[in-house]
């Protein structure tokens, strides 16, 4: 079951892919997200990090255009992870734009990433331990897996790692990109780090 | 006047064939979107340092990048004035429209040391070896950014990039929709109208058109009687320019473009030998470009031709000049850390002065290798070999020392750039670079010829003149300073030069060896320049921006005597400071500049020359703007505000002037 949250509750309307079996966790997470009991916690992606991530997608060889969704991925059964995912999703506001692309968030638990329907997956802290599973799930789909302003995932699992400050840093994992069927424009590749 | 066109050499033909093959391949192009990349990285991006696209902070050489916003807020009407307000470059203004721009010294009038390009097409004039700033067919409002490379970059751009490179980047019509018109009136009978229209067209295409008309009264004090009377040097400068570009897709990953320009400028430039002379110059260009993102990398090719015709006061002689350039490069990233950029270029330049004609062909091969050997450090090595074939005809007059056969010669040169960038921390960056640049003698120095029997002298070029070679070493430390939301940069440089041309400043041959006393260029000798640049800039609460640039250049030389003095042509000390504020619809920008004394020779009549020193001075410019609407801005601009007339160079006295401009964007 999916539903649309009320606009304004988190500053924006965004979709979730949460199942009813975890509704209690979700509601608790929403409460924590609104209340901010845990605060931002670890190096959580900020708005500038997210803007860098979205703008980087414009330099894919086949960039997405128009309205599209990005999955905000969190670990199952992680209340704190869901809270962080909610905060990140709220940062998207009405959607983050880069050129002709407008990205809106969609909450996804790790096991839901196979559903597809998104152009990218942003892994929050609680999803990082599952980066390998997620990479397998999106292999050859063209979906870009991203970590933003957070700890790095295991090498070879996440396509894009971005950081906005103090200096914009963009790292593309070549193994992960190849596995996901993702390639970036030549000029862009010359301006970022590849591992 | 007749102009003889040489048969098309094999080099360009082969390059064209290669370009055609690449264009026909399934490869696809990605035109660089400066706007999107700048938004992504939060800083300007450039290709002027190494040929590969890179962030300004990653460039292995010292650079200044002036943005469109800075140009707009400068209140300046000319590109050199913009440079003077945001950098510590040597900018000398000799009259209302004539400038010379140098980097770290040696900025003689019409300096041959700075290569100037528009979107990678040279607008530097090979015949006299200088940039005619008032004839560059670009309106300020169509410039996306001005990229300044400090130091030699011949390994990338070839001959004449010995002091540095100014690459003027215009708005990309594929990615930027921009239309604007500027009307400006001012004291000194100043009137200007210019317009730019740039818009995407279809999928992956775009068109850009620009035009400008301008006229004003020349500065009035400082002419010699001979200049004013015989050479029409006091003539009010006028210019008319038009330029256009069409970009179009070639398949899904390739793009082509054709651009053309025409301009006519009537003014009295200040020549290197210290004399104003009215010149009517017409310059036109035609270029085709192909860019393709292929399996072998980002392939770029361009073929262009620039043509020049100059007519002068007091003489019926016409100077015709053309340069044709074909070049091909492939920028490819190999693995995760290596970028290679092999390149080929063929250049053919010719100057026709009626009775004689001189020209050269230059074939070049180069390669750039960038290695990001650590996430925080990368090194760049660039090598380029140029081979020049010189030819001349019509030089067999026995009254002169050189014959046509003397022009049948060739030579090769090697230029190189080495650079290291080390991001020590998130705040600190160190750059280390070494480079060799080569400046080829100008066609004028090689092959000019005229005779003035009534005055008992004659001029001739020297086909044996050697190139100017510059070895340059730089160490730069930059630090991001959060408390001022800005950056501090200190650069130490040392430069060793050999060559230099005396121009036609001194007699070298005498009767009975020749018919009359003969002036011919010779190499002046060696010189070195040592100094440092300091730069600090910042912002305060988004409303205030400020910056201070300082340059010290200490020059020593072992020059042969002549009436050209590169050593003291530039001031030892230069300071440029700026302060800008914006609040609501109002913008206020102030610019100050200090220059210590400089000197040069002034030709006072047909043969007489005197040494003239300019005092140290401070000049101030300002702009006060009001945004009438989101798309319309009214601005009051002023320059040389401290004095009605001020001695800023050893030429004319600079005049205080005010302008009222109306800029509309739609």
Short mmCIF file of N, CA and C in Angstrom, two decimals, chain B residues 70-225:
data_model
loop_
_atom_site.label_atom_id
_atom_site.label_comp_id
_atom_site.label_asym_id
_atom_site.label_seq_id
_atom_site.Cartn_x
_atom_site.Cartn_y
_atom_site.Cartn_z
N UNK B 70 30.02 39.78 -12.85
CA UNK B 70 31.06 40.78 -12.57
C UNK B 70 31.20 41.76 -13.74
N UNK B 71 31.11 41.24 -14.96
CA UNK B 71 31.21 42.12 -16.12
C UNK B 71 30.06 43.13 -16.09
N UNK B 72 28.87 42.64 -15.79
CA UNK B 72 27.71 43.54 -15.76
C UNK B 72 27.88 44.62 -14.70
N UNK B 73 28.39 44.22 -13.54
CA UNK B 73 28.51 45.19 -12.45
C UNK B 73 29.77 46.03 -12.54
N UNK B 74 30.64 45.72 -13.48
CA UNK B 74 31.87 46.51 -13.60
C UNK B 74 31.58 47.93 -14.11
N UNK B 75 30.49 48.07 -14.87
CA UNK B 75 30.21 49.37 -15.47
C UNK B 75 31.17 49.69 -16.60
N UNK B 76 32.02 48.76 -16.96
CA UNK B 76 33.01 49.01 -18.00
C UNK B 76 32.38 48.85 -19.38
N UNK B 77 33.01 49.51 -20.36
CA UNK B 77 32.52 49.43 -21.74
C UNK B 77 33.42 48.55 -22.60
N UNK B 78 34.60 48.24 -22.10
CA UNK B 78 35.58 47.48 -22.87
C UNK B 78 36.12 46.32 -22.04
N UNK B 79 36.56 45.29 -22.73
CA UNK B 79 37.10 44.13 -22.02
C UNK B 79 38.34 44.48 -21.20
N UNK B 80 39.29 45.25 -21.74
CA UNK B 80 40.45 45.59 -20.90
C UNK B 80 40.07 46.33 -19.62
N UNK B 81 39.04 47.19 -19.70
CA UNK B 81 38.61 47.90 -18.49
C UNK B 81 38.04 46.92 -17.47
N UNK B 82 37.34 45.90 -17.95
CA UNK B 82 36.86 44.86 -17.03
C UNK B 82 38.04 44.18 -16.35
N UNK B 83 39.07 43.85 -17.15
CA UNK B 83 40.25 43.20 -16.59
C UNK B 83 40.93 44.09 -15.56
N UNK B 84 40.97 45.39 -15.83
CA UNK B 84 41.63 46.31 -14.91
C UNK B 84 40.89 46.38 -13.57
N UNK B 85 39.58 46.17 -13.59
CA UNK B 85 38.79 46.34 -12.38
C UNK B 85 38.75 45.08 -11.50
N UNK B 86 39.08 43.92 -12.08
CA UNK B 86 38.98 42.68 -11.31
C UNK B 86 40.30 41.92 -11.18
N UNK B 87 41.36 42.39 -11.84
CA UNK B 87 42.62 41.65 -11.79
C UNK B 87 43.79 42.63 -11.60
N UNK B 88 44.95 42.04 -11.41
CA UNK B 88 46.16 42.87 -11.36
C UNK B 88 46.96 42.73 -12.65
N UNK B 89 46.28 42.48 -13.75
CA UNK B 89 46.95 42.47 -15.05
C UNK B 89 47.44 43.88 -15.38
N UNK B 90 48.45 43.94 -16.25
CA UNK B 90 48.91 45.24 -16.75
C UNK B 90 47.92 45.72 -17.80
N UNK B 91 47.18 46.73 -17.48
CA UNK B 91 46.22 47.29 -18.45
C UNK B 91 46.57 48.76 -18.65
N UNK B 92 46.99 49.09 -19.85
CA UNK B 92 47.32 50.47 -20.17
C UNK B 92 46.31 50.97 -21.20
N UNK B 93 45.72 52.11 -20.91
CA UNK B 93 44.81 52.72 -21.87
C UNK B 93 45.49 53.97 -22.41
N UNK B 94 45.62 54.02 -23.75
CA UNK B 94 46.39 55.09 -24.36
C UNK B 94 45.53 56.23 -24.91
N UNK B 95 44.32 55.90 -25.31
CA UNK B 95 43.36 56.94 -25.71
C UNK B 95 41.96 56.41 -25.40
N UNK B 96 40.94 57.00 -25.98
CA UNK B 96 39.58 56.63 -25.58
C UNK B 96 39.25 55.18 -25.89
N UNK B 97 39.94 54.57 -26.85
CA UNK B 97 39.54 53.23 -27.27
C UNK B 97 40.70 52.24 -27.37
N UNK B 98 41.92 52.67 -27.13
CA UNK B 98 43.07 51.80 -27.37
C UNK B 98 43.70 51.33 -26.07
N UNK B 99 43.95 50.04 -25.98
CA UNK B 99 44.50 49.45 -24.76
C UNK B 99 45.65 48.50 -25.12
N UNK B 100 46.48 48.27 -24.14
CA UNK B 100 47.43 47.18 -24.18
C UNK B 100 47.28 46.41 -22.88
N UNK B 101 47.27 45.10 -22.98
CA UNK B 101 47.09 44.28 -21.79
C UNK B 101 48.23 43.27 -21.71
N UNK B 102 48.89 43.23 -20.59
CA UNK B 102 49.96 42.27 -20.38
C UNK B 102 49.80 41.57 -19.05
N UNK B 103 50.67 40.60 -18.85
CA UNK B 103 50.63 39.84 -17.60
C UNK B 103 52.02 39.83 -17.01
N UNK B 104 52.14 40.38 -15.82
CA UNK B 104 53.40 40.36 -15.07
C UNK B 104 54.55 41.02 -15.84
N UNK B 105 54.26 42.18 -16.41
CA UNK B 105 55.32 42.99 -16.99
C UNK B 105 55.39 42.95 -18.50
N UNK B 106 56.29 43.78 -19.05
CA UNK B 106 56.61 43.84 -20.48
C UNK B 106 55.43 44.28 -21.34
N UNK B 107 54.47 45.01 -20.77
CA UNK B 107 53.27 45.37 -21.54
C UNK B 107 53.54 46.64 -22.35
N UNK B 108 54.28 46.46 -23.42
CA UNK B 108 54.49 47.56 -24.36
C UNK B 108 53.20 47.81 -25.12
N UNK B 109 53.08 48.98 -25.76
CA UNK B 109 51.92 49.16 -26.63
C UNK B 109 51.88 48.05 -27.68
N UNK B 110 50.69 47.59 -28.00
CA UNK B 110 50.51 46.49 -28.96
C UNK B 110 51.35 45.28 -28.57
N UNK B 111 51.34 44.94 -27.31
CA UNK B 111 52.22 43.85 -26.86
C UNK B 111 51.91 42.56 -27.61
N UNK B 112 52.96 41.87 -28.05
CA UNK B 112 52.74 40.61 -28.77
C UNK B 112 52.69 39.39 -27.85
N UNK B 113 52.70 39.59 -26.55
CA UNK B 113 52.92 38.48 -25.64
C UNK B 113 51.65 37.82 -25.13
N UNK B 114 50.50 38.42 -25.38
CA UNK B 114 49.25 37.89 -24.83
C UNK B 114 48.37 37.36 -25.96
N UNK B 115 48.06 36.09 -25.89
CA UNK B 115 47.18 35.49 -26.90
C UNK B 115 45.73 35.69 -26.46
N UNK B 116 44.92 36.22 -27.34
CA UNK B 116 43.51 36.47 -27.01
C UNK B 116 42.64 35.66 -27.96
N UNK B 117 41.67 34.98 -27.38
CA UNK B 117 40.78 34.13 -28.16
C UNK B 117 39.33 34.42 -27.80
N UNK B 118 38.44 34.13 -28.72
CA UNK B 118 37.00 34.15 -28.45
C UNK B 118 36.49 32.74 -28.70
N UNK B 119 36.06 32.08 -27.66
CA UNK B 119 35.60 30.69 -27.75
C UNK B 119 36.63 29.81 -28.46
N UNK B 120 37.88 30.04 -28.17
CA UNK B 120 38.93 29.20 -28.75
C UNK B 120 39.41 29.63 -30.12
N UNK B 121 38.81 30.67 -30.68
CA UNK B 121 39.29 31.20 -31.97
C UNK B 121 40.16 32.41 -31.69
N UNK B 122 41.38 32.40 -32.23
CA UNK B 122 42.26 33.51 -31.92
C UNK B 122 41.77 34.79 -32.60
N UNK B 123 41.76 35.86 -31.81
CA UNK B 123 41.48 37.18 -32.38
C UNK B 123 42.76 38.02 -32.33
N UNK B 124 43.78 37.42 -31.78
CA UNK B 124 45.14 37.98 -31.86
C UNK B 124 45.49 38.11 -33.33
N UNK B 125 46.08 39.24 -33.71
CA UNK B 125 46.39 39.49 -35.11
C UNK B 125 47.86 39.15 -35.37
N UNK B 126 48.08 38.13 -36.18
CA UNK B 126 49.44 37.66 -36.42
C UNK B 126 50.30 38.69 -37.16
N UNK B 127 49.68 39.55 -37.94
CA UNK B 127 50.50 40.39 -38.81
C UNK B 127 51.32 41.39 -37.99
N UNK B 128 50.66 42.03 -37.00
CA UNK B 128 51.41 42.96 -36.16
C UNK B 128 51.68 42.35 -34.78
N UNK B 129 51.05 41.21 -34.51
CA UNK B 129 51.30 40.54 -33.26
C UNK B 129 50.70 41.25 -32.06
N UNK B 130 49.39 41.45 -32.09
CA UNK B 130 48.75 42.10 -30.95
C UNK B 130 47.26 41.83 -30.99
N UNK B 131 46.60 42.19 -29.92
CA UNK B 131 45.14 42.08 -29.86
C UNK B 131 44.56 43.48 -30.01
N UNK B 132 43.80 43.69 -31.06
CA UNK B 132 43.11 44.97 -31.24
C UNK B 132 41.81 44.88 -30.44
N UNK B 133 41.88 45.30 -29.18
CA UNK B 133 40.75 45.11 -28.27
C UNK B 133 39.48 45.79 -28.77
N UNK B 134 39.66 46.92 -29.47
CA UNK B 134 38.46 47.64 -29.92
C UNK B 134 37.84 47.01 -31.16
N UNK B 135 38.47 45.96 -31.67
CA UNK B 135 37.95 45.31 -32.88
C UNK B 135 37.51 43.87 -32.62
N UNK B 136 37.48 43.47 -31.37
CA UNK B 136 37.01 42.11 -31.07
C UNK B 136 35.49 42.11 -31.17
N UNK B 137 34.94 41.29 -32.04
CA UNK B 137 33.51 41.38 -32.35
C UNK B 137 32.62 40.69 -31.30
N UNK B 138 32.72 41.17 -30.10
CA UNK B 138 31.94 40.60 -29.00
C UNK B 138 31.36 41.74 -28.18
N UNK B 139 30.08 41.65 -27.86
CA UNK B 139 29.45 42.62 -26.97
C UNK B 139 29.59 42.11 -25.53
N UNK B 140 29.79 43.01 -24.60
CA UNK B 140 30.04 42.58 -23.23
C UNK B 140 28.89 41.72 -22.68
N UNK B 141 27.67 42.02 -23.09
CA UNK B 141 26.54 41.30 -22.52
C UNK B 141 26.41 39.87 -23.06
N UNK B 142 27.19 39.52 -24.07
CA UNK B 142 27.10 38.14 -24.56
C UNK B 142 28.24 37.28 -24.00
N UNK B 143 29.05 37.85 -23.14
CA UNK B 143 30.17 37.10 -22.58
C UNK B 143 29.71 36.33 -21.35
N UNK B 144 29.99 35.04 -21.36
CA UNK B 144 29.66 34.21 -20.20
C UNK B 144 30.73 34.34 -19.12
N UNK B 145 31.99 34.33 -19.56
CA UNK B 145 33.09 34.56 -18.64
C UNK B 145 34.36 34.85 -19.42
N UNK B 146 35.27 35.54 -18.76
CA UNK B 146 36.58 35.81 -19.33
C UNK B 146 37.60 35.01 -18.54
N UNK B 147 38.31 34.13 -19.23
CA UNK B 147 39.27 33.25 -18.57
C UNK B 147 40.69 33.77 -18.84
N UNK B 148 41.42 34.03 -17.80
CA UNK B 148 42.78 34.56 -17.93
C UNK B 148 43.76 33.54 -17.37
N UNK B 149 44.63 33.04 -18.22
CA UNK B 149 45.70 32.14 -17.79
C UNK B 149 46.96 32.98 -17.62
N UNK B 150 47.51 32.96 -16.42
CA UNK B 150 48.71 33.75 -16.15
C UNK B 150 49.94 32.87 -16.34
N UNK B 151 50.70 33.18 -17.35
CA UNK B 151 51.89 32.41 -17.64
C UNK B 151 51.79 31.76 -19.00
N UNK B 152 52.92 31.26 -19.51
CA UNK B 152 52.92 30.68 -20.85
C UNK B 152 51.98 29.49 -20.97
N UNK B 153 51.34 29.38 -22.10
CA UNK B 153 50.51 28.21 -22.37
C UNK B 153 50.62 27.83 -23.84
N UNK B 154 51.85 27.95 -24.37
CA UNK B 154 52.08 27.59 -25.77
C UNK B 154 51.88 26.10 -26.01
N UNK B 155 52.07 25.29 -24.96
CA UNK B 155 51.91 23.85 -25.15
C UNK B 155 50.47 23.49 -25.48
N UNK B 156 49.56 24.37 -25.17
CA UNK B 156 48.17 24.13 -25.53
C UNK B 156 47.73 24.96 -26.73
N UNK B 157 48.11 26.23 -26.73
CA UNK B 157 47.58 27.15 -27.74
C UNK B 157 48.60 27.52 -28.81
N UNK B 158 49.83 27.07 -28.67
CA UNK B 158 50.81 27.37 -29.70
C UNK B 158 51.50 28.70 -29.50
N UNK B 159 52.07 29.20 -30.60
CA UNK B 159 52.85 30.43 -30.54
C UNK B 159 52.04 31.57 -29.92
N UNK B 160 52.77 32.45 -29.27
CA UNK B 160 52.29 33.75 -28.80
C UNK B 160 51.57 33.72 -27.46
N UNK B 161 51.33 32.55 -26.92
CA UNK B 161 50.78 32.49 -25.56
C UNK B 161 51.94 32.50 -24.58
N UNK B 162 52.78 33.53 -24.64
CA UNK B 162 54.00 33.53 -23.86
C UNK B 162 53.83 34.18 -22.48
N UNK B 163 53.03 35.23 -22.41
CA UNK B 163 52.76 35.83 -21.11
C UNK B 163 51.50 35.25 -20.51
N UNK B 164 50.62 34.78 -21.37
CA UNK B 164 49.37 34.22 -20.90
C UNK B 164 48.33 34.20 -21.99
N UNK B 165 47.13 33.84 -21.59
CA UNK B 165 46.02 33.70 -22.54
C UNK B 165 44.78 34.34 -21.94
N UNK B 166 44.07 35.07 -22.76
CA UNK B 166 42.73 35.52 -22.40
C UNK B 166 41.75 34.85 -23.35
N UNK B 167 40.90 34.00 -22.81
CA UNK B 167 39.91 33.30 -23.62
C UNK B 167 38.53 33.84 -23.25
N UNK B 168 37.89 34.49 -24.18
CA UNK B 168 36.58 35.10 -23.94
C UNK B 168 35.51 34.09 -24.32
N UNK B 169 34.75 33.65 -23.32
CA UNK B 169 33.75 32.61 -23.55
C UNK B 169 32.38 33.26 -23.65
N UNK B 170 31.72 33.04 -24.77
CA UNK B 170 30.39 33.63 -24.95
C UNK B 170 29.31 32.65 -24.47
N UNK B 171 28.11 33.17 -24.36
CA UNK B 171 27.01 32.34 -23.91
C UNK B 171 26.72 31.25 -24.94
N UNK B 172 26.46 30.07 -24.45
CA UNK B 172 26.19 28.94 -25.33
C UNK B 172 24.70 28.94 -25.67
N UNK B 173 24.36 29.19 -26.93
CA UNK B 173 22.94 29.30 -27.26
C UNK B 173 22.17 28.00 -27.11
N UNK B 174 22.89 26.88 -27.07
CA UNK B 174 22.19 25.60 -26.88
C UNK B 174 21.61 25.51 -25.47
N UNK B 175 22.31 26.13 -24.54
CA UNK B 175 21.90 25.99 -23.14
C UNK B 175 21.38 27.27 -22.51
N UNK B 176 21.63 28.40 -23.14
CA UNK B 176 21.26 29.67 -22.51
C UNK B 176 20.36 30.50 -23.41
N UNK B 177 19.22 30.83 -22.87
CA UNK B 177 18.34 31.78 -23.56
C UNK B 177 18.61 33.15 -22.97
N UNK B 178 19.14 34.03 -23.78
CA UNK B 178 19.50 35.35 -23.26
C UNK B 178 19.36 36.38 -24.38
N UNK B 179 18.57 37.37 -24.11
CA UNK B 179 18.47 38.47 -25.06
C UNK B 179 18.55 39.77 -24.28
N UNK B 180 19.33 40.68 -24.77
CA UNK B 180 19.46 41.94 -24.07
C UNK B 180 19.82 43.05 -25.04
N UNK B 181 19.53 44.25 -24.63
CA UNK B 181 19.89 45.42 -25.42
C UNK B 181 20.45 46.47 -24.46
N UNK B 182 21.45 47.17 -24.91
CA UNK B 182 22.08 48.21 -24.09
C UNK B 182 22.13 49.50 -24.89
N UNK B 183 21.64 50.56 -24.28
CA UNK B 183 21.80 51.90 -24.82
C UNK B 183 22.63 52.69 -23.81
N UNK B 184 23.66 53.36 -24.29
CA UNK B 184 24.53 54.09 -23.36
C UNK B 184 24.90 55.42 -23.99
N UNK B 185 24.72 56.48 -23.21
CA UNK B 185 25.12 57.82 -23.63
C UNK B 185 26.04 58.39 -22.57
N UNK B 186 26.97 59.23 -23.00
CA UNK B 186 27.88 59.75 -22.01
C UNK B 186 28.54 61.04 -22.43
N UNK B 187 29.31 61.57 -21.51
CA UNK B 187 30.10 62.75 -21.85
C UNK B 187 31.13 62.35 -22.91
N UNK B 188 31.71 63.34 -23.53
CA UNK B 188 32.62 63.04 -24.64
C UNK B 188 31.87 62.52 -25.85
N UNK B 189 30.63 62.98 -25.98
CA UNK B 189 29.78 62.58 -27.10
C UNK B 189 29.69 61.06 -27.26
N UNK B 190 29.71 60.37 -26.15
CA UNK B 190 29.68 58.91 -26.21
C UNK B 190 28.27 58.43 -26.55
N UNK B 191 28.17 57.53 -27.47
CA UNK B 191 26.88 56.89 -27.78
C UNK B 191 27.14 55.45 -28.20
N UNK B 192 26.31 54.59 -27.66
CA UNK B 192 26.49 53.15 -27.91
C UNK B 192 25.13 52.49 -27.95
N UNK B 193 24.97 51.58 -28.88
CA UNK B 193 23.80 50.72 -28.93
C UNK B 193 24.28 49.32 -29.25
N UNK B 194 23.86 48.36 -28.46
CA UNK B 194 24.26 46.99 -28.74
C UNK B 194 23.14 46.05 -28.34
N UNK B 195 23.14 44.90 -28.95
CA UNK B 195 22.10 43.93 -28.66
C UNK B 195 22.62 42.51 -28.85
N UNK B 196 22.05 41.60 -28.08
CA UNK B 196 22.42 40.19 -28.14
C UNK B 196 21.15 39.37 -28.07
N UNK B 197 21.06 38.37 -28.90
CA UNK B 197 19.95 37.42 -28.82
C UNK B 197 20.53 36.02 -28.91
N UNK B 198 20.25 35.22 -27.90
CA UNK B 198 20.78 33.87 -27.84
C UNK B 198 19.66 32.95 -27.38
N UNK B 199 19.41 31.88 -28.13
CA UNK B 199 18.29 31.02 -27.77
C UNK B 199 18.50 29.61 -28.31
N UNK B 200 18.05 28.61 -27.55
CA UNK B 200 18.05 27.24 -28.09
C UNK B 200 17.15 27.16 -29.31
N UNK B 201 17.47 26.24 -30.18
CA UNK B 201 16.69 26.09 -31.40
C UNK B 201 16.59 24.61 -31.71
N UNK B 202 15.40 24.06 -31.52
CA UNK B 202 15.22 22.64 -31.73
C UNK B 202 15.95 21.84 -30.66
N UNK B 203 16.11 20.56 -30.92
CA UNK B 203 16.77 19.67 -29.98
C UNK B 203 18.28 19.71 -30.19
N UNK B 204 18.99 20.29 -29.23
CA UNK B 204 20.45 20.33 -29.32
C UNK B 204 21.00 21.42 -30.20
N UNK B 205 20.18 22.36 -30.63
CA UNK B 205 20.67 23.44 -31.47
C UNK B 205 20.49 24.78 -30.79
N UNK B 206 21.04 25.80 -31.39
CA UNK B 206 20.90 27.13 -30.83
C UNK B 206 21.42 28.18 -31.79
N UNK B 207 21.01 29.40 -31.56
CA UNK B 207 21.45 30.50 -32.42
C UNK B 207 21.76 31.70 -31.56
N UNK B 208 22.79 32.41 -31.94
CA UNK B 208 23.18 33.62 -31.21
C UNK B 208 23.56 34.71 -32.21
N UNK B 209 22.99 35.86 -32.01
CA UNK B 209 23.29 37.01 -32.86
C UNK B 209 23.65 38.19 -31.97
N UNK B 210 24.61 38.97 -32.41
CA UNK B 210 24.95 40.16 -31.64
C UNK B 210 25.42 41.26 -32.58
N UNK B 211 25.23 42.47 -32.15
CA UNK B 211 25.66 43.61 -32.96
C UNK B 211 25.89 44.80 -32.04
N UNK B 212 26.76 45.67 -32.46
CA UNK B 212 27.03 46.86 -31.65
C UNK B 212 27.52 48.02 -32.50
N UNK B 213 27.09 49.20 -32.13
CA UNK B 213 27.55 50.44 -32.76
C UNK B 213 28.03 51.36 -31.66
N UNK B 214 29.11 52.09 -31.96
CA UNK B 214 29.65 52.93 -30.89
C UNK B 214 30.48 54.06 -31.48
N UNK B 215 30.41 55.19 -30.84
CA UNK B 215 31.24 56.32 -31.24
C UNK B 215 31.45 57.22 -30.04
N UNK B 216 32.52 57.99 -30.07
CA UNK B 216 32.81 58.90 -28.97
C UNK B 216 33.88 59.90 -29.41
N UNK B 217 34.08 60.92 -28.61
CA UNK B 217 35.16 61.86 -28.87
C UNK B 217 36.45 61.32 -28.28
N UNK B 218 37.51 61.43 -29.02
CA UNK B 218 38.77 60.91 -28.51
C UNK B 218 39.29 61.78 -27.37
N UNK B 219 40.21 61.23 -26.60
CA UNK B 219 40.85 62.06 -25.59
C UNK B 219 41.62 63.17 -26.30
N UNK B 220 41.73 64.31 -25.64
CA UNK B 220 42.19 65.47 -26.37
C UNK B 220 43.59 65.97 -26.10
N UNK B 221 44.24 65.52 -25.04
CA UNK B 221 45.53 66.09 -24.66
C UNK B 221 46.66 65.07 -24.77
N UNK B 222 47.75 65.49 -25.43
CA UNK B 222 48.94 64.65 -25.44
C UNK B 222 49.45 64.26 -26.81
N UNK B 223 48.77 64.71 -27.87
CA UNK B 223 49.25 64.38 -29.21
C UNK B 223 50.48 65.22 -29.55
N UNK B 224 51.29 64.67 -30.42
CA UNK B 224 52.31 65.51 -31.03
C UNK B 224 51.66 66.23 -32.22
N UNK B 225 52.27 67.29 -32.62
CA UNK B 225 51.71 68.02 -33.76
C UNK B 225 51.66 67.15 -35.01
#
